PDB file of C-alpha atoms and ligand atoms in Angstrom:
ATOM      1  CA  UNK A  11      91.936  90.061 118.482  1.00 34.00           C
ATOM      2  CA  UNK A  12      94.633  90.709 115.919  1.00 37.00           C
ATOM      3  CA  UNK A  13      98.262  90.845 116.917  1.00 35.00           C
ATOM      4  CA  UNK A  14      98.499  94.435 116.102  1.00 40.00           C
ATOM      5  CA  UNK A  15      95.674  95.361 118.409  1.00 37.00           C
ATOM      6  CA  UNK A  16      97.195  93.306 121.200  1.00 35.00           C
ATOM      7  CA  UNK A  17     100.574  95.012 120.614  1.00 36.00           C
ATOM      8  CA  UNK A  18      98.680  98.286 120.624  1.00 35.00           C
ATOM      9  CA  UNK A  19      97.123  97.418 123.963  1.00 34.00           C
ATOM     10  CA  UNK A  20     100.409  96.303 125.413  1.00 34.00           C
ATOM     11  CA  UNK A  21     102.307  99.458 124.357  1.00 33.00           C
ATOM     12  CA  UNK A  22      99.793 102.224 124.593  1.00 35.00           C
ATOM     13  CA  UNK A  23      99.824 104.281 127.761  1.00 33.00           C
ATOM     14  CA  UNK A  24      96.083 104.616 127.129  1.00 32.00           C
ATOM     15  CA  UNK A  25      95.637 100.921 127.335  1.00 34.00           C
ATOM     16  CA  UNK A  26      94.848 100.611 131.040  1.00 34.00           C
ATOM     17  CA  UNK A  27      92.063 103.242 130.878  1.00 34.00           C
ATOM     18  CA  UNK A  28      90.736 102.674 127.334  1.00 36.00           C
ATOM     19  CA  UNK A  29      87.281 101.031 127.199  1.00 36.00           C
ATOM     20  CA  UNK A  30      86.695  98.784 124.228  1.00 39.00           C
ATOM     21  CA  UNK A  31      84.503 101.452 122.595  1.00 38.00           C
ATOM     22  CA  UNK A  32      87.110 104.333 123.068  1.00 41.00           C
ATOM     23  CA  UNK A  33      89.795 101.931 121.736  1.00 41.00           C
ATOM     24  CA  UNK A  34      87.614 101.169 118.682  1.00 44.00           C
ATOM     25  CA  UNK A  35      87.059 104.839 118.034  1.00 44.00           C
ATOM     26  CA  UNK A  36      90.724 105.623 118.484  1.00 43.00           C
ATOM     27  CA  UNK A  37      91.650 102.849 116.021  1.00 44.00           C
ATOM     28  CA  UNK A  38      89.054 104.061 113.568  1.00 46.00           C
ATOM     29  CA  UNK A  39      90.420 107.599 113.642  1.00 44.00           C
ATOM     30  CA  UNK A  40      93.829 106.526 113.072  1.00 46.00           C
ATOM     31  CA  UNK A  41      92.819 104.522 110.100  1.00 49.00           C
ATOM     32  CA  UNK A  42      91.126 107.501 108.577  1.00 52.00           C
ATOM     33  CA  UNK A  43      93.896 110.017 109.248  1.00 55.00           C
ATOM     34  CA  UNK A  44      95.221 111.411 105.828  1.00 65.00           C
ATOM     35  CA  UNK A  45      98.444 109.496 104.916  1.00 73.00           C
ATOM     36  CA  UNK A  46     101.305 111.423 103.225  1.00 80.00           C
ATOM     37  CA  UNK A  47     101.552 110.129  99.635  1.00 80.00           C
ATOM     38  CA  UNK A  48     104.589 107.938  98.999  1.00 87.00           C
ATOM     39  CA  UNK A  49     107.610 109.684  97.526  1.00 93.00           C
ATOM     40  CA  UNK A  50     107.684 109.233  93.800  1.00 96.00           C
ATOM     41  CA  UNK A  51     109.729 110.401  90.737  1.00 96.00           C
ATOM     42  CA  UNK A  52     109.465 110.532  87.021  1.00 97.00           C
ATOM     43  CA  UNK A  53     112.789 110.502  85.363  1.00 97.00           C
ATOM     44  CA  UNK A  54     113.538 111.012  81.545  1.00 97.00           C
ATOM     45  CA  UNK A  55     116.344 108.772  80.459  1.00 97.00           C
ATOM     46  CA  UNK A  56     116.813 108.755  76.716  1.00 97.00           C
ATOM     47  CA  UNK A  57     114.503 109.764  73.940  1.00 95.00           C
ATOM     48  CA  UNK A  58     111.017 108.428  74.681  1.00 98.00           C
ATOM     49  CA  UNK A  59     112.172 106.224  77.530  1.00 98.00           C
ATOM     50  CA  UNK A  60     112.385 106.867  81.271  1.00 98.00           C
ATOM     51  CA  UNK A  61     111.778 105.349  84.627  1.00 98.00           C
ATOM     52  CA  UNK A  62     109.548 105.823  87.713  1.00 98.00           C
ATOM     53  CA  UNK A  63     110.442 105.204  91.266  1.00 98.00           C
ATOM     54  CA  UNK A  64     107.926 104.841  94.012  1.00 97.00           C
ATOM     55  CA  UNK A  65     107.439 101.591  96.128  1.00 96.00           C
ATOM     56  CA  UNK A  66     109.088  98.411  94.930  1.00 96.00           C
ATOM     57  CA  UNK A  67     110.785  97.619  91.705  1.00 98.00           C
ATOM     58  CA  UNK A  68     111.701 100.509  89.455  1.00 98.00           C
ATOM     59  CA  UNK A  69     109.019 100.957  86.587  1.00 98.00           C
ATOM     60  CA  UNK A  70     110.333 101.618  83.027  1.00 98.00           C
ATOM     61  CA  UNK A  71     108.188 103.587  80.518  1.00 98.00           C
ATOM     62  CA  UNK A  72     108.263 104.420  76.807  1.00 98.00           C
ATOM     63  CA  UNK A  73     105.777 107.108  75.505  1.00 98.00           C
ATOM     64  CA  UNK A  74     105.813 108.459  71.953  1.00 97.00           C
ATOM     65  CA  UNK A  75     103.133 109.965  69.674  1.00 96.00           C
ATOM     66  CA  UNK A  76     101.469 106.539  68.880  1.00 97.00           C
ATOM     67  CA  UNK A  77     102.590 104.083  71.651  1.00 98.00           C
ATOM     68  CA  UNK A  78     102.956 103.482  75.276  1.00 98.00           C
ATOM     69  CA  UNK A  79     104.824 100.767  76.949  1.00 98.00           C
ATOM     70  CA  UNK A  80     105.309 100.219  80.728  1.00 98.00           C
ATOM     71  CA  UNK A  81     107.841  97.780  82.392  1.00 98.00           C
ATOM     72  CA  UNK A  82     106.604  96.476  85.759  1.00 98.00           C
ATOM     73  CA  UNK A  83     103.891  97.746  87.993  1.00 98.00           C
ATOM     74  CA  UNK A  84     104.965  98.139  91.624  1.00 98.00           C
ATOM     75  CA  UNK A  85     101.997  98.102  94.038  1.00 97.00           C
ATOM     76  CA  UNK A  86      98.539  99.631  93.271  1.00 96.00           C
ATOM     77  CA  UNK A  87      99.062 103.037  95.129  1.00 96.00           C
ATOM     78  CA  UNK A  88     102.153 103.841  93.238  1.00 97.00           C
ATOM     79  CA  UNK A  89     100.968 102.104  89.918  1.00 98.00           C
ATOM     80  CA  UNK A  90      98.057 104.646  90.075  1.00 98.00           C
ATOM     81  CA  UNK A  91     100.565 107.619  90.511  1.00 97.00           C
ATOM     82  CA  UNK A  92     102.591 106.141  87.729  1.00 98.00           C
ATOM     83  CA  UNK A  93      99.692 105.642  85.367  1.00 98.00           C
ATOM     84  CA  UNK A  94      98.520 109.302  86.092  1.00 98.00           C
ATOM     85  CA  UNK A  95     101.925 110.589  85.057  1.00 97.00           C
ATOM     86  CA  UNK A  96     102.047 108.384  81.926  1.00 98.00           C
ATOM     87  CA  UNK A  97      98.582 109.663  80.917  1.00 98.00           C
ATOM     88  CA  UNK A  98      99.798 113.211  81.187  1.00 97.00           C
ATOM     89  CA  UNK A  99     102.599 112.392  78.780  1.00 97.00           C
ATOM     90  CA  UNK A 100     100.599 110.344  76.366  1.00 97.00           C
ATOM     91  CA  UNK A 101      97.289 112.121  76.374  1.00 97.00           C
ATOM     92  CA  UNK A 102      95.670 109.193  78.114  1.00 97.00           C
ATOM     93  CA  UNK A 103      96.140 106.775  75.223  1.00 97.00           C
ATOM     94  CA  UNK A 104      95.911 102.968  76.067  1.00 98.00           C
ATOM     95  CA  UNK A 105      98.951 101.242  77.154  1.00 98.00           C
ATOM     96  CA  UNK A 106      99.994  98.880  74.362  1.00 98.00           C
ATOM     97  CA  UNK A 107     102.212  96.625  76.531  1.00 98.00           C
ATOM     98  CA  UNK A 108     102.738  96.182  80.208  1.00 98.00           C
ATOM     99  CA  UNK A 109     105.789  93.876  80.735  1.00 98.00           C
ATOM    100  CA  UNK A 110     106.221  91.997  83.944  1.00 98.00           C
ATOM    101  CA  UNK A 111     109.972  91.308  84.284  1.00 98.00           C
ATOM    102  CA  UNK A 112     109.096  88.500  86.848  1.00 98.00           C
ATOM    103  CA  UNK A 113     106.201  87.607  89.210  1.00 98.00           C
ATOM    104  CA  UNK A 114     107.182  89.280  92.566  1.00 97.00           C
ATOM    105  CA  UNK A 115     104.478  91.304  94.124  1.00 96.00           C
ATOM    106  CA  UNK A 116     106.526  94.488  94.005  1.00 97.00           C
ATOM    107  CA  UNK A 117     106.511  94.224  90.381  1.00 98.00           C
ATOM    108  CA  UNK A 118     102.999  92.872  89.571  1.00 98.00           C
ATOM    109  CA  UNK A 119     100.600  93.888  92.338  1.00 97.00           C
ATOM    110  CA  UNK A 120      99.918  97.156  90.458  1.00 97.00           C
ATOM    111  CA  UNK A 121      98.889  95.198  87.237  1.00 98.00           C
ATOM    112  CA  UNK A 122      95.267  95.543  88.599  1.00 97.00           C
ATOM    113  CA  UNK A 123      95.570  99.371  88.044  1.00 98.00           C
ATOM    114  CA  UNK A 124      96.980  99.059  84.506  1.00 98.00           C
ATOM    115  CA  UNK A 125      94.793  96.125  83.311  1.00 98.00           C
ATOM    116  CA  UNK A 126      91.768  98.198  82.237  1.00 98.00           C
ATOM    117  CA  UNK A 127      93.797 100.551  80.090  1.00 98.00           C
ATOM    118  CA  UNK A 128      96.244  97.981  78.818  1.00 98.00           C
ATOM    119  CA  UNK A 129      96.115  95.802  75.591  1.00 98.00           C
ATOM    120  CA  UNK A 130      98.520  93.112  76.458  1.00 98.00           C
ATOM    121  CA  UNK A 131     100.411  92.131  79.560  1.00 98.00           C
ATOM    122  CA  UNK A 132     103.682  90.300  78.573  1.00 98.00           C
ATOM    123  CA  UNK A 133     105.887  87.944  80.472  1.00 98.00           C
ATOM    124  CA  UNK A 134     108.157  84.926  80.280  1.00 98.00           C
ATOM    125  CA  UNK A 135     106.167  81.631  79.889  1.00 98.00           C
ATOM    126  CA  UNK A 136     106.960  80.376  83.471  1.00 98.00           C
ATOM    127  CA  UNK A 137     105.901  83.749  85.010  1.00 98.00           C
ATOM    128  CA  UNK A 138     102.064  83.452  85.303  1.00 98.00           C
ATOM    129  CA  UNK A 139     102.418  80.087  87.072  1.00 98.00           C
ATOM    130  CA  UNK A 140     104.871  81.498  89.464  1.00 98.00           C
ATOM    131  CA  UNK A 141     102.580  84.492  90.246  1.00 97.00           C
ATOM    132  CA  UNK A 142      99.545  82.200  90.720  1.00 96.00           C
ATOM    133  CA  UNK A 143     101.435  79.851  93.048  1.00 95.00           C
ATOM    134  CA  UNK A 144     102.708  82.803  95.182  1.00 94.00           C
ATOM    135  CA  UNK A 145      99.154  84.029  95.308  1.00 93.00           C
ATOM    136  CA  UNK A 146      97.763  80.748  96.392  1.00 92.00           C
ATOM    137  CA  UNK A 147     100.522  80.524  99.036  1.00 90.00           C
ATOM    138  CA  UNK A 148      99.733  83.946 100.331  1.00 89.00           C
ATOM    139  CA  UNK A 149      95.862  83.079 100.446  1.00 88.00           C
ATOM    140  CA  UNK A 150      96.718  79.812 102.402  1.00 89.00           C
ATOM    141  CA  UNK A 151      99.010  81.659 104.913  1.00 89.00           C
ATOM    142  CA  UNK A 152      96.601  84.538 105.483  1.00 86.00           C
ATOM    143  CA  UNK A 153      95.829  85.163 109.125  1.00 88.00           C
ATOM    144  CA  UNK A 154      92.368  84.046 110.098  1.00 86.00           C
ATOM    145  CA  UNK A 155      89.914  86.972 109.757  1.00 85.00           C
ATOM    146  CA  UNK A 156      92.122  88.934 107.521  1.00 85.00           C
ATOM    147  CA  UNK A 157      90.579  90.176 104.259  1.00 83.00           C
ATOM    148  CA  UNK A 158      91.214  87.747 101.342  1.00 79.00           C
ATOM    149  CA  UNK A 159      94.309  88.786  99.164  1.00 78.00           C
ATOM    150  CA  UNK A 160      93.362  90.403  95.956  1.00 81.00           C
ATOM    151  CA  UNK A 161      92.941  88.221  92.856  1.00 87.00           C
ATOM    152  CA  UNK A 162      96.229  88.294  91.007  1.00 94.00           C
ATOM    153  CA  UNK A 163      96.234  89.902  87.527  1.00 97.00           C
ATOM    154  CA  UNK A 164      98.667  87.833  85.306  1.00 98.00           C
ATOM    155  CA  UNK A 165     100.082  88.167  81.891  1.00 98.00           C
ATOM    156  CA  UNK A 166      97.886  87.301  78.953  1.00 98.00           C
ATOM    157  CA  UNK A 167     100.715  86.942  76.484  1.00 98.00           C
ATOM    158  CA  UNK A 168     103.866  84.935  77.048  1.00 98.00           C
ATOM    159  CA  UNK A 169     107.080  83.872  75.227  1.00 98.00           C
ATOM    160  CA  UNK A 170     109.643  81.076  75.848  1.00 98.00           C
ATOM    161  CA  UNK A 171     113.054  82.529  74.808  1.00 98.00           C
ATOM    162  CA  UNK A 172     112.667  85.698  72.933  1.00 98.00           C
ATOM    163  CA  UNK A 173     109.924  88.083  71.836  1.00 98.00           C
ATOM    164  CA  UNK A 174     110.289  91.236  69.609  1.00 98.00           C
ATOM    165  CA  UNK A 175     107.822  93.574  68.058  1.00 98.00           C
ATOM    166  CA  UNK A 176     107.743  97.110  66.711  1.00 98.00           C
ATOM    167  CA  UNK A 177     105.646  99.428  68.792  1.00 98.00           C
ATOM    168  CA  UNK A 178     105.218 103.059  67.591  1.00 97.00           C
ATOM    169  CA  UNK A 179     108.552 104.356  66.840  1.00 97.00           C
ATOM    170  CA  UNK A 180     110.345 101.891  69.121  1.00 98.00           C
ATOM    171  CA  UNK A 181     111.203  98.231  68.898  1.00 98.00           C
ATOM    172  CA  UNK A 182     110.431  96.276  72.010  1.00 98.00           C
ATOM    173  CA  UNK A 183     112.499  93.113  72.653  1.00 98.00           C
ATOM    174  CA  UNK A 184     112.310  90.537  75.529  1.00 98.00           C
ATOM    175  CA  UNK A 185     114.753  87.781  76.209  1.00 98.00           C
ATOM    176  CA  UNK A 186     114.866  85.073  78.833  1.00 98.00           C
ATOM    177  CA  UNK A 187     118.409  84.010  79.879  1.00 98.00           C
ATOM    178  CA  UNK A 188     117.373  81.041  82.102  1.00 98.00           C
ATOM    179  CA  UNK A 189     116.900  80.821  85.783  1.00 98.00           C
ATOM    180  CA  UNK A 190     118.483  83.667  87.757  1.00 98.00           C
ATOM    181  CA  UNK A 191     116.691  85.789  90.357  1.00 98.00           C
ATOM    182  CA  UNK A 192     113.511  83.670  89.771  1.00 98.00           C
ATOM    183  CA  UNK A 193     112.756  80.995  87.028  1.00 98.00           C
ATOM    184  CA  UNK A 194     111.075  83.596  84.779  1.00 98.00           C
ATOM    185  CA  UNK A 195     113.250  86.846  84.603  1.00 98.00           C
ATOM    186  CA  UNK A 196     112.798  88.903  81.392  1.00 98.00           C
ATOM    187  CA  UNK A 197     115.349  91.382  80.121  1.00 98.00           C
ATOM    188  CA  UNK A 198     113.453  94.104  78.372  1.00 98.00           C
ATOM    189  CA  UNK A 199     115.107  96.166  75.526  1.00 98.00           C
ATOM    190  CA  UNK A 200     113.933  99.451  73.945  1.00 98.00           C
ATOM    191  CA  UNK A 201     116.233  98.983  71.051  1.00 98.00           C
ATOM    192  CA  UNK A 202     116.048 102.364  69.418  1.00 98.00           C
ATOM    193  CA  UNK A 203     116.550 104.234  72.598  1.00 98.00           C
ATOM    194  CA  UNK A 204     119.318 102.024  73.738  1.00 98.00           C
ATOM    195  CA  UNK A 205     117.640 101.357  77.173  1.00 98.00           C
ATOM    196  CA  UNK A 206     117.392  97.903  78.739  1.00 98.00           C
ATOM    197  CA  UNK A 207     115.337  97.081  81.925  1.00 98.00           C
ATOM    198  CA  UNK A 208     116.872  94.114  83.612  1.00 98.00           C
ATOM    199  CA  UNK A 209     114.327  93.754  86.469  1.00 98.00           C
ATOM    200  CA  UNK A 210     115.779  92.243  89.459  1.00 98.00           C
ATOM    201  CA  UNK A 211     118.812  90.801  87.744  1.00 98.00           C
ATOM    202  CA  UNK A 212     120.562  93.773  89.331  1.00 98.00           C
ATOM    203  CA  UNK A 213     120.089  94.926  92.834  1.00 98.00           C
ATOM    204  CA  UNK A 214     122.559  97.764  92.645  1.00 98.00           C
ATOM    205  CA  UNK A 215     124.862  97.554  95.623  1.00 97.00           C
ATOM    206  CA  UNK A 216     122.141  95.852  97.660  1.00 97.00           C
ATOM    207  CA  UNK A 217     121.919  92.297  98.898  1.00 98.00           C
ATOM    208  CA  UNK A 218     119.521  90.670  96.434  1.00 98.00           C
ATOM    209  CA  UNK A 219     116.424  88.436  97.089  1.00 98.00           C
ATOM    210  CA  UNK A 220     117.345  84.990  95.646  1.00 98.00           C
ATOM    211  CA  UNK A 221     113.961  83.130  95.076  1.00 98.00           C
ATOM    212  CA  UNK A 222     115.043  79.488  95.208  1.00 97.00           C
ATOM    213  CA  UNK A 223     111.516  78.100  95.544  1.00 95.00           C
ATOM    214  CA  UNK A 224     110.655  80.025  92.386  1.00 97.00           C
ATOM    215  CA  UNK A 225     113.558  78.390  90.530  1.00 97.00           C
ATOM    216  CA  UNK A 226     116.368  80.793  91.127  1.00 98.00           C
ATOM    217  CA  UNK A 227     119.910  79.846  90.259  1.00 98.00           C
ATOM    218  CA  UNK A 228     122.922  81.906  91.401  1.00 98.00           C
ATOM    219  CA  UNK A 229     125.283  79.981  88.963  1.00 98.00           C
ATOM    220  CA  UNK A 230     123.195  80.796  85.958  1.00 98.00           C
ATOM    221  CA  UNK A 231     122.423  84.217  87.250  1.00 98.00           C
ATOM    222  CA  UNK A 232     126.153  84.917  86.943  1.00 98.00           C
ATOM    223  CA  UNK A 233     126.202  83.713  83.328  1.00 98.00           C
ATOM    224  CA  UNK A 234     123.038  85.528  82.506  1.00 98.00           C
ATOM    225  CA  UNK A 235     124.554  88.971  83.640  1.00 98.00           C
ATOM    226  CA  UNK A 236     127.632  88.295  81.484  1.00 98.00           C
ATOM    227  CA  UNK A 237     125.400  87.511  78.550  1.00 98.00           C
ATOM    228  CA  UNK A 238     123.213  90.477  78.950  1.00 98.00           C
ATOM    229  CA  UNK A 239     126.373  92.789  79.123  1.00 98.00           C
ATOM    230  CA  UNK A 240     127.819  91.102  75.986  1.00 98.00           C
ATOM    231  CA  UNK A 241     124.428  91.271  74.073  1.00 98.00           C
ATOM    232  CA  UNK A 242     124.118  95.134  74.185  1.00 98.00           C
ATOM    233  CA  UNK A 243     126.231  98.167  73.033  1.00 96.00           C
ATOM    234  CA  UNK A 244     128.595  99.663  75.334  1.00 95.00           C
ATOM    235  CA  UNK A 245     126.501 102.877  75.382  1.00 97.00           C
ATOM    236  CA  UNK A 246     123.374 101.002  76.659  1.00 98.00           C
ATOM    237  CA  UNK A 247     121.727 102.468  79.791  1.00 98.00           C
ATOM    238  CA  UNK A 248     120.438  99.731  82.079  1.00 98.00           C
ATOM    239  CA  UNK A 249     117.518 100.147  84.549  1.00 98.00           C
ATOM    240  CA  UNK A 250     117.728  98.114  87.765  1.00 98.00           C
ATOM    241  CA  UNK A 251     114.834  96.684  89.801  1.00 98.00           C
ATOM    242  CA  UNK A 252     116.387  97.877  93.055  1.00 98.00           C
ATOM    243  CA  UNK A 253     119.309 100.029  94.326  1.00 97.00           C
ATOM    244  CA  UNK A 254     120.932 100.731  97.644  1.00 95.00           C
ATOM    245  CA  UNK A 255     120.176 104.047  99.325  1.00 91.00           C
ATOM    246  CA  UNK A 256     123.147 105.952  97.954  1.00 93.00           C
ATOM    247  CA  UNK A 257     122.939 104.385  94.509  1.00 96.00           C
ATOM    248  CA  UNK A 258     121.055 104.923  91.187  1.00 97.00           C
ATOM    249  CA  UNK A 259     118.459 102.550  89.776  1.00 98.00           C
ATOM    250  CA  UNK A 260     120.188 102.918  86.387  1.00 98.00           C
ATOM    251  CA  UNK A 261     123.774 102.406  85.172  1.00 98.00           C
ATOM    252  CA  UNK A 262     126.128 100.699  82.714  1.00 98.00           C
ATOM    253  CA  UNK A 263     127.249  97.234  81.865  1.00 98.00           C
ATOM    254  CA  UNK A 264     130.015  97.703  84.470  1.00 98.00           C
ATOM    255  CA  UNK A 265     127.245  97.625  87.086  1.00 98.00           C
ATOM    256  CA  UNK A 266     125.990  94.233  85.628  1.00 98.00           C
ATOM    257  CA  UNK A 267     129.417  92.878  85.842  1.00 98.00           C
ATOM    258  CA  UNK A 268     129.719  94.173  89.431  1.00 98.00           C
ATOM    259  CA  UNK A 269     126.547  92.343  90.328  1.00 98.00           C
ATOM    260  CA  UNK A 270     128.078  89.227  88.634  1.00 98.00           C
ATOM    261  CA  UNK A 271     131.282  89.555  90.806  1.00 98.00           C
ATOM    262  CA  UNK A 272     129.173  89.939  93.922  1.00 98.00           C
ATOM    263  CA  UNK A 273     127.202  86.805  93.216  1.00 98.00           C
ATOM    264  CA  UNK A 274     130.430  84.966  92.345  1.00 98.00           C
ATOM    265  CA  UNK A 275     132.060  86.091  95.655  1.00 98.00           C
ATOM    266  CA  UNK A 276     128.919  85.021  97.671  1.00 98.00           C
ATOM    267  CA  UNK A 277     128.909  81.596  96.190  1.00 98.00           C
ATOM    268  CA  UNK A 278     132.752  81.219  96.564  1.00 98.00           C
ATOM    269  CA  UNK A 279     132.597  82.490 100.140  1.00 98.00           C
ATOM    270  CA  UNK A 280     129.888  80.045 101.197  1.00 98.00           C
ATOM    271  CA  UNK A 281     131.613  77.181  99.356  1.00 98.00           C
ATOM    272  CA  UNK A 282     134.860  77.966 101.423  1.00 98.00           C
ATOM    273  CA  UNK A 283     132.946  77.979 104.675  1.00 98.00           C
ATOM    274  CA  UNK A 284     131.486  74.628 103.829  1.00 98.00           C
ATOM    275  CA  UNK A 285     134.855  73.215 102.859  1.00 97.00           C
ATOM    276  CA  UNK A 286     136.242  74.506 106.113  1.00 97.00           C
ATOM    277  CA  UNK A 287     133.782  72.212 107.936  1.00 97.00           C
ATOM    278  CA  UNK A 288     131.402  74.880 109.398  1.00 97.00           C
ATOM    279  CA  UNK A 289     127.915  73.758 110.143  1.00 97.00           C
ATOM    280  CA  UNK A 290     125.033  75.420 108.288  1.00 97.00           C
ATOM    281  CA  UNK A 291     123.735  77.314 111.349  1.00 97.00           C
ATOM    282  CA  UNK A 292     127.224  78.892 111.884  1.00 98.00           C
ATOM    283  CA  UNK A 293     127.481  79.888 108.214  1.00 98.00           C
ATOM    284  CA  UNK A 294     123.988  81.451 108.183  1.00 98.00           C
ATOM    285  CA  UNK A 295     124.915  83.659 111.164  1.00 97.00           C
ATOM    286  CA  UNK A 296     127.906  85.319 109.519  1.00 97.00           C
ATOM    287  CA  UNK A 297     127.517  89.067 109.315  1.00 97.00           C
ATOM    288  CA  UNK A 298     130.989  90.329 108.130  1.00 96.00           C
ATOM    289  CA  UNK A 299     130.567  92.100 104.805  1.00 95.00           C
ATOM    290  CA  UNK A 300     131.568  90.178 101.750  1.00 97.00           C
ATOM    291  CA  UNK A 301     135.165  90.972 100.922  1.00 95.00           C
ATOM    292  CA  UNK A 302     135.280  93.490  98.108  1.00 95.00           C
ATOM    293  CA  UNK A 303     131.722  94.480  98.539  1.00 97.00           C
ATOM    294  CA  UNK A 304     131.585  96.853 101.510  1.00 95.00           C
ATOM    295  CA  UNK A 305     128.702  98.876 100.090  1.00 95.00           C
ATOM    296  CA  UNK A 306     126.359  95.914 100.519  1.00 96.00           C
ATOM    297  CA  UNK A 307     126.805  96.081 104.349  1.00 95.00           C
ATOM    298  CA  UNK A 308     126.938  92.997 106.682  1.00 97.00           C
ATOM    299  CA  UNK A 309     126.020  89.724 105.167  1.00 98.00           C
ATOM    300  CA  UNK A 310     122.520  88.567 105.759  1.00 98.00           C
ATOM    301  CA  UNK A 311     121.084  85.161 106.340  1.00 97.00           C
ATOM    302  CA  UNK A 312     118.677  85.496 103.288  1.00 97.00           C
ATOM    303  CA  UNK A 313     121.547  85.367 100.762  1.00 98.00           C
ATOM    304  CA  UNK A 314     123.721  82.979 102.865  1.00 98.00           C
ATOM    305  CA  UNK A 315     121.014  80.415 103.007  1.00 98.00           C
ATOM    306  CA  UNK A 316     120.278  80.769  99.280  1.00 98.00           C
ATOM    307  CA  UNK A 317     123.880  80.128  98.389  1.00 98.00           C
ATOM    308  CA  UNK A 318     124.049  77.295 100.977  1.00 98.00           C
ATOM    309  CA  UNK A 319     121.085  75.596  99.424  1.00 97.00           C
ATOM    310  CA  UNK A 320     122.401  75.900  95.904  1.00 97.00           C
ATOM    311  CA  UNK A 321     125.720  74.405  96.890  1.00 97.00           C
ATOM    312  CA  UNK A 322     124.459  71.668  99.126  1.00 95.00           C
ATOM    313  CA  UNK A 323     120.839  71.182  98.032  1.00 79.00           C
TER     314      UNK A 323
HETATM  315 ZN1  LIG B  12     112.075  90.276  92.594  1.00 53.13          ZN
END
């Protein structure tokens, strides 16, 4: 019996009376009840470029008369909604490039939806390995009896440091700034539109996920954000992987530098606590907001432990 079913039995007022057959019927009818579609939005940003929000990392898109580019793929359900919207705008032409900014499931699980209509899936050279390793871990940790996780759909085209190609009336350029959020983050520029998708290099006013097992480096993430800001015109619009509830998934280089300052403050704060002689367990339980970053809310163990690991190893 699965945990959910046991929880259901434990919490349902029907539990005492429900026979196994009744319970099975009840669970089946719940599973078949129509679910409300997830909230999604298509937003035009500049020229041929816009973004899509649904579940998971923000998707970027470019559609002109002769080309289609998509940046990140969320999960299958919203990927399908996104692809339908792109097809409406493009007249159902193939997708020239799907870019994965990094391997996390909320950016790549929807690859399976785009694959049949996509010429090339692009990513940094370390990305497919990280995605396959994560999938193997998920399969190994799957609960007994659970359906096997879907086969990962990974990039078929990779680059080491930079990649650049004209696509329709746009120029698509990718750059790897070294380990940051993971060990394979691409920064994706639509050069003519002046729009740059930075993937999860920016969690806009939100505690980030810092994937140390996948090669993340807070110290280099700080440098990367500075370099991305310096590499682009002041007028560039940036698209962020995630944003806090009251904040936008797009912004300016000032938001990149704010994220840099947050990461610097996080690292310095944990360094100070270690210096003060506090044990790891005490540091990881701190919940005061990081000074100067009230919008992020209370500190959380996830970011504290990543910073601790980076400083102490
Ligand atoms: Zn991520």
